């Protein structure tokens, strides 16, 4: 009887696991938010969704756990990586019409698409039909002036626990079709191009490594892996082939956000694991320098704008920044692969701060805040949050058009709740 009244009391007080989980949010199309001085207005103009069959005007069955959004450099179209749908979907930016669906389904008939293995990423647990799988697309980036779109796969679908080499599709954006598939290390997350168009790097959440690819040629068949960098220690992966393991919260530094400094001298890689900080690689000397700490733990995404290094801190929901030169001055003085730097400025946004992007003039930082189901805006002049707007539950990815007039967010969902939505916002500045 005592237990019964305890349960009732918890229910009335909002206790219990379900009550602690944020409610599912589906904002009304047309919802508008304006900042305090009326210089910034954000309006939800449409969505693409697969959570409600009755909402026929926005229903899009190709949207299945959308992970990331990438606007083409031309500004004419954008791409959505649909993780569980194993698809990349292209849309026209102006008309919002679907242009193409690139399916990441590979059979023996597609063997000609695969590049020659580099030897850097050997298979240990599987030996047959390695190139027969569906790929789960995660992030993406463009190269060669936007001609190619690079899309790494979380895992090959036969690899239950993402412990084997994964792969990455390279899409020809003129034809919206896959022209090459390259190997990657286990569980790739971010893919990032150097400003001088020499290198593409892939950060591997799965084993603490970062792959380095030479992409100087205009011919995709001539692109090749040069090496991989190890962040402290490469993990030895030996999981079950039949029992699922939680690889999203595993061992290691959980490499995530990845960015080149503007001069391409250094590569910075966020470490979401524990107090990992930011890994620093000297690209001129092709060597790993170590990890910088001093920022909050659980670094998720990194961007560099106007001499500032910006971070999203997932766990506490902060955007932090520091002068890039201050960060690098401290980084080159690291000893024993570990250093620290103070002087971070920060702004509390929504909990679960995931992807962040800046407007082209650097005035505003937009943050997709997963736990709070918000799109939050930080004014970089004051490092204060000046606006927030509801987003379909559990946003993870976002991108901003070069003219700043559109922001696109992806809501992946959590524990089979929420998500399955892409929101398109119109932004007006005065």
JSON list of N, CA and C in Angstrom, two decimals, residues 268-302:
[
{"chain": "A", "resi": 268, "resn": "UNK", "atom": "N", "xyz": [41.64, 20.75, -35.94]},
{"chain": "A", "resi": 268, "resn": "UNK", "atom": "CA", "xyz": [41.10, 20.65, -34.59]},
{"chain": "A", "resi": 268, "resn": "UNK", "atom": "C", "xyz": [39.94, 19.67, -34.59]},
{"chain": "A", "resi": 269, "resn": "UNK", "atom": "N", "xyz": [39.93, 18.76, -33.60]},
{"chain": "A", "resi": 269, "resn": "UNK", "atom": "CA", "xyz": [38.90, 17.72, -33.54]},
{"chain": "A", "resi": 269, "resn": "UNK", "atom": "C", "xyz": [38.32, 17.68, -32.13]},
{"chain": "A", "resi": 270, "resn": "UNK", "atom": "N", "xyz": [37.01, 17.87, -32.01]},
{"chain": "A", "resi": 270, "resn": "UNK", "atom": "CA", "xyz": [36.35, 17.82, -30.71]},
{"chain": "A", "resi": 270, "resn": "UNK", "atom": "C", "xyz": [36.25, 16.40, -30.19]},
{"chain": "A", "resi": 271, "resn": "UNK", "atom": "N", "xyz": [36.46, 16.26, -28.87]},
{"chain": "A", "resi": 271, "resn": "UNK", "atom": "CA", "xyz": [36.39, 14.96, -28.21]},
{"chain": "A", "resi": 271, "resn": "UNK", "atom": "C", "xyz": [35.21, 14.99, -27.25]},
{"chain": "A", "resi": 272, "resn": "UNK", "atom": "N", "xyz": [34.11, 14.31, -27.60]},
{"chain": "A", "resi": 272, "resn": "UNK", "atom": "CA", "xyz": [32.91, 14.32, -26.76]},
{"chain": "A", "resi": 272, "resn": "UNK", "atom": "C", "xyz": [33.06, 13.44, -25.53]},
{"chain": "A", "resi": 273, "resn": "UNK", "atom": "N", "xyz": [33.98, 12.49, -25.56]},
{"chain": "A", "resi": 273, "resn": "UNK", "atom": "CA", "xyz": [34.14, 11.57, -24.45]},
{"chain": "A", "resi": 273, "resn": "UNK", "atom": "C", "xyz": [34.75, 12.21, -23.23]},
{"chain": "A", "resi": 274, "resn": "UNK", "atom": "N", "xyz": [34.10, 12.07, -22.09]},
{"chain": "A", "resi": 274, "resn": "UNK", "atom": "CA", "xyz": [34.59, 12.56, -20.81]},
{"chain": "A", "resi": 274, "resn": "UNK", "atom": "C", "xyz": [35.07, 14.01, -20.93]},
{"chain": "A", "resi": 275, "resn": "UNK", "atom": "N", "xyz": [36.27, 14.31, -20.39]},
{"chain": "A", "resi": 275, "resn": "UNK", "atom": "CA", "xyz": [36.83, 15.67, -20.48]},
{"chain": "A", "resi": 275, "resn": "UNK", "atom": "C", "xyz": [37.90, 15.68, -21.56]},
{"chain": "A", "resi": 276, "resn": "UNK", "atom": "N", "xyz": [37.58, 15.11, -22.70]},
{"chain": "A", "resi": 276, "resn": "UNK", "atom": "CA", "xyz": [38.58, 14.93, -23.75]},
{"chain": "A", "resi": 276, "resn": "UNK", "atom": "C", "xyz": [39.13, 16.21, -24.31]},
{"chain": "A", "resi": 277, "resn": "UNK", "atom": "N", "xyz": [38.27, 17.25, -24.44]},
{"chain": "A", "resi": 277, "resn": "UNK", "atom": "CA", "xyz": [38.73, 18.52, -24.96]},
{"chain": "A", "resi": 277, "resn": "UNK", "atom": "C", "xyz": [38.79, 18.57, -26.47]},
{"chain": "A", "resi": 278, "resn": "UNK", "atom": "N", "xyz": [39.88, 19.13, -26.99]},
{"chain": "A", "resi": 278, "resn": "UNK", "atom": "CA", "xyz": [40.05, 19.30, -28.44]},
{"chain": "A", "resi": 278, "resn": "UNK", "atom": "C", "xyz": [41.41, 18.75, -28.85]},
{"chain": "A", "resi": 279, "resn": "UNK", "atom": "N", "xyz": [41.41, 17.79, -29.76]},
{"chain": "A", "resi": 279, "resn": "UNK", "atom": "CA", "xyz": [42.66, 17.25, -30.29]},
{"chain": "A", "resi": 279, "resn": "UNK", "atom": "C", "xyz": [43.21, 18.20, -31.35]},
{"chain": "A", "resi": 280, "resn": "UNK", "atom": "N", "xyz": [44.53, 18.36, -31.35]},
{"chain": "A", "resi": 280, "resn": "UNK", "atom": "CA", "xyz": [45.19, 19.28, -32.27]},
{"chain": "A", "resi": 280, "resn": "UNK", "atom": "C", "xyz": [46.20, 18.50, -33.11]},
{"chain": "A", "resi": 281, "resn": "UNK", "atom": "N", "xyz": [46.10, 18.64, -34.42]},
{"chain": "A", "resi": 281, "resn": "UNK", "atom": "CA", "xyz": [47.01, 17.98, -35.36]},
{"chain": "A", "resi": 281, "resn": "UNK", "atom": "C", "xyz": [47.71, 19.05, -36.18]},
{"chain": "A", "resi": 282, "resn": "UNK", "atom": "N", "xyz": [49.04, 18.99, -36.23]},
{"chain": "A", "resi": 282, "resn": "UNK", "atom": "CA", "xyz": [49.84, 19.90, -37.05]},
{"chain": "A", "resi": 282, "resn": "UNK", "atom": "C", "xyz": [49.88, 19.33, -38.47]},
{"chain": "A", "resi": 283, "resn": "UNK", "atom": "N", "xyz": [49.19, 20.00, -39.40]},
{"chain": "A", "resi": 283, "resn": "UNK", "atom": "CA", "xyz": [49.10, 19.48, -40.76]},
{"chain": "A", "resi": 283, "resn": "UNK", "atom": "C", "xyz": [50.38, 19.72, -41.56]},
{"chain": "A", "resi": 284, "resn": "UNK", "atom": "N", "xyz": [51.18, 20.71, -41.18]},
{"chain": "A", "resi": 284, "resn": "UNK", "atom": "CA", "xyz": [52.45, 20.93, -41.87]},
{"chain": "A", "resi": 284, "resn": "UNK", "atom": "C", "xyz": [53.43, 19.81, -41.55]},
{"chain": "A", "resi": 285, "resn": "UNK", "atom": "N", "xyz": [53.47, 19.40, -40.29]},
{"chain": "A", "resi": 285, "resn": "UNK", "atom": "CA", "xyz": [54.38, 18.34, -39.88]},
{"chain": "A", "resi": 285, "resn": "UNK", "atom": "C", "xyz": [53.71, 16.96, -39.90]},
{"chain": "A", "resi": 286, "resn": "UNK", "atom": "N", "xyz": [52.39, 16.95, -40.18]},
{"chain": "A", "resi": 286, "resn": "UNK", "atom": "CA", "xyz": [51.64, 15.69, -40.25]},
{"chain": "A", "resi": 286, "resn": "UNK", "atom": "C", "xyz": [51.77, 14.86, -38.97]},
{"chain": "A", "resi": 287, "resn": "UNK", "atom": "N", "xyz": [51.56, 15.54, -37.83]},
{"chain": "A", "resi": 287, "resn": "UNK", "atom": "CA", "xyz": [51.66, 14.83, -36.56]},
{"chain": "A", "resi": 287, "resn": "UNK", "atom": "C", "xyz": [50.65, 15.35, -35.55]},
{"chain": "A", "resi": 288, "resn": "UNK", "atom": "N", "xyz": [50.27, 14.46, -34.66]},
{"chain": "A", "resi": 288, "resn": "UNK", "atom": "CA", "xyz": [49.34, 14.77, -33.59]},
{"chain": "A", "resi": 288, "resn": "UNK", "atom": "C", "xyz": [50.10, 15.45, -32.46]},
{"chain": "A", "resi": 289, "resn": "UNK", "atom": "N", "xyz": [49.60, 16.63, -32.03]},
{"chain": "A", "resi": 289, "resn": "UNK", "atom": "CA", "xyz": [50.27, 17.37, -30.96]},
{"chain": "A", "resi": 289, "resn": "UNK", "atom": "C", "xyz": [49.74, 17.00, -29.58]},
{"chain": "A", "resi": 290, "resn": "UNK", "atom": "N", "xyz": [48.43, 16.77, -29.47]},
{"chain": "A", "resi": 290, "resn": "UNK", "atom": "CA", "xyz": [47.85, 16.44, -28.18]},
{"chain": "A", "resi": 290, "resn": "UNK", "atom": "C", "xyz": [46.46, 17.01, -28.04]},
{"chain": "A", "resi": 291, "resn": "UNK", "atom": "N", "xyz": [45.93, 16.96, -26.80]},
{"chain": "A", "resi": 291, "resn": "UNK", "atom": "CA", "xyz": [44.58, 17.44, -26.52]},
{"chain": "A", "resi": 291, "resn": "UNK", "atom": "C", "xyz": [44.63, 18.67, -25.63]},
{"chain": "A", "resi": 292, "resn": "UNK", "atom": "N", "xyz": [43.87, 19.68, -26.03]},
{"chain": "A", "resi": 292, "resn": "UNK", "atom": "CA", "xyz": [43.73, 20.89, -25.23]},
{"chain": "A", "resi": 292, "resn": "UNK", "atom": "C", "xyz": [42.47, 20.80, -24.37]},
{"chain": "A", "resi": 293, "resn": "UNK", "atom": "N", "xyz": [42.59, 21.20, -23.11]},
{"chain": "A", "resi": 293, "resn": "UNK", "atom": "CA", "xyz": [41.47, 21.25, -22.20]},
{"chain": "A", "resi": 293, "resn": "UNK", "atom": "C", "xyz": [41.32, 22.66, -21.64]},
{"chain": "A", "resi": 294, "resn": "UNK", "atom": "N", "xyz": [40.35, 22.85, -20.77]},
{"chain": "A", "resi": 294, "resn": "UNK", "atom": "CA", "xyz": [40.07, 24.16, -20.21]},
{"chain": "A", "resi": 294, "resn": "UNK", "atom": "C", "xyz": [38.67, 24.63, -20.54]},
{"chain": "A", "resi": 295, "resn": "UNK", "atom": "N", "xyz": [38.11, 24.09, -21.62]},
{"chain": "A", "resi": 295, "resn": "UNK", "atom": "CA", "xyz": [36.71, 24.35, -21.95]},
{"chain": "A", "resi": 295, "resn": "UNK", "atom": "C", "xyz": [35.82, 23.37, -21.17]},
{"chain": "A", "resi": 296, "resn": "UNK", "atom": "N", "xyz": [34.51, 23.56, -21.24]},
{"chain": "A", "resi": 296, "resn": "UNK", "atom": "CA", "xyz": [33.61, 22.60, -20.60]},
{"chain": "A", "resi": 296, "resn": "UNK", "atom": "C", "xyz": [33.75, 21.23, -21.28]},
{"chain": "A", "resi": 297, "resn": "UNK", "atom": "N", "xyz": [33.38, 20.19, -20.55]},
{"chain": "A", "resi": 297, "resn": "UNK", "atom": "CA", "xyz": [33.45, 18.83, -21.09]},
{"chain": "A", "resi": 297, "resn": "UNK", "atom": "C", "xyz": [32.31, 18.57, -22.06]},
{"chain": "A", "resi": 298, "resn": "UNK", "atom": "N", "xyz": [32.49, 17.56, -22.91]},
{"chain": "A", "resi": 298, "resn": "UNK", "atom": "CA", "xyz": [31.46, 17.10, -23.84]},
{"chain": "A", "resi": 298, "resn": "UNK", "atom": "C", "xyz": [31.36, 18.02, -25.06]},
{"chain": "A", "resi": 299, "resn": "UNK", "atom": "N", "xyz": [32.51, 18.33, -25.65]},
{"chain": "A", "resi": 299, "resn": "UNK", "atom": "CA", "xyz": [32.58, 19.18, -26.84]},
{"chain": "A", "resi": 299, "resn": "UNK", "atom": "C", "xyz": [31.96, 18.44, -28.01]},
{"chain": "A", "resi": 300, "resn": "UNK", "atom": "N", "xyz": [31.02, 19.09, -28.69]},
{"chain": "A", "resi": 300, "resn": "UNK", "atom": "CA", "xyz": [30.31, 18.41, -29.77]},
{"chain": "A", "resi": 300, "resn": "UNK", "atom": "C", "xyz": [30.69, 18.94, -31.16]},
{"chain": "A", "resi": 301, "resn": "UNK", "atom": "N", "xyz": [30.56, 20.25, -31.38]},
{"chain": "A", "resi": 301, "resn": "UNK", "atom": "CA", "xyz": [30.77, 20.81, -32.71]},
{"chain": "A", "resi": 301, "resn": "UNK", "atom": "C", "xyz": [31.72, 22.00, -32.62]},
{"chain": "A", "resi": 302, "resn": "UNK", "atom": "N", "xyz": [32.53, 22.20, -33.66]},
{"chain": "A", "resi": 302, "resn": "UNK", "atom": "CA", "xyz": [33.49, 23.29, -33.71]},
{"chain": "A", "resi": 302, "resn": "UNK", "atom": "C", "xyz": [33.31, 24.07, -35.00]}
]
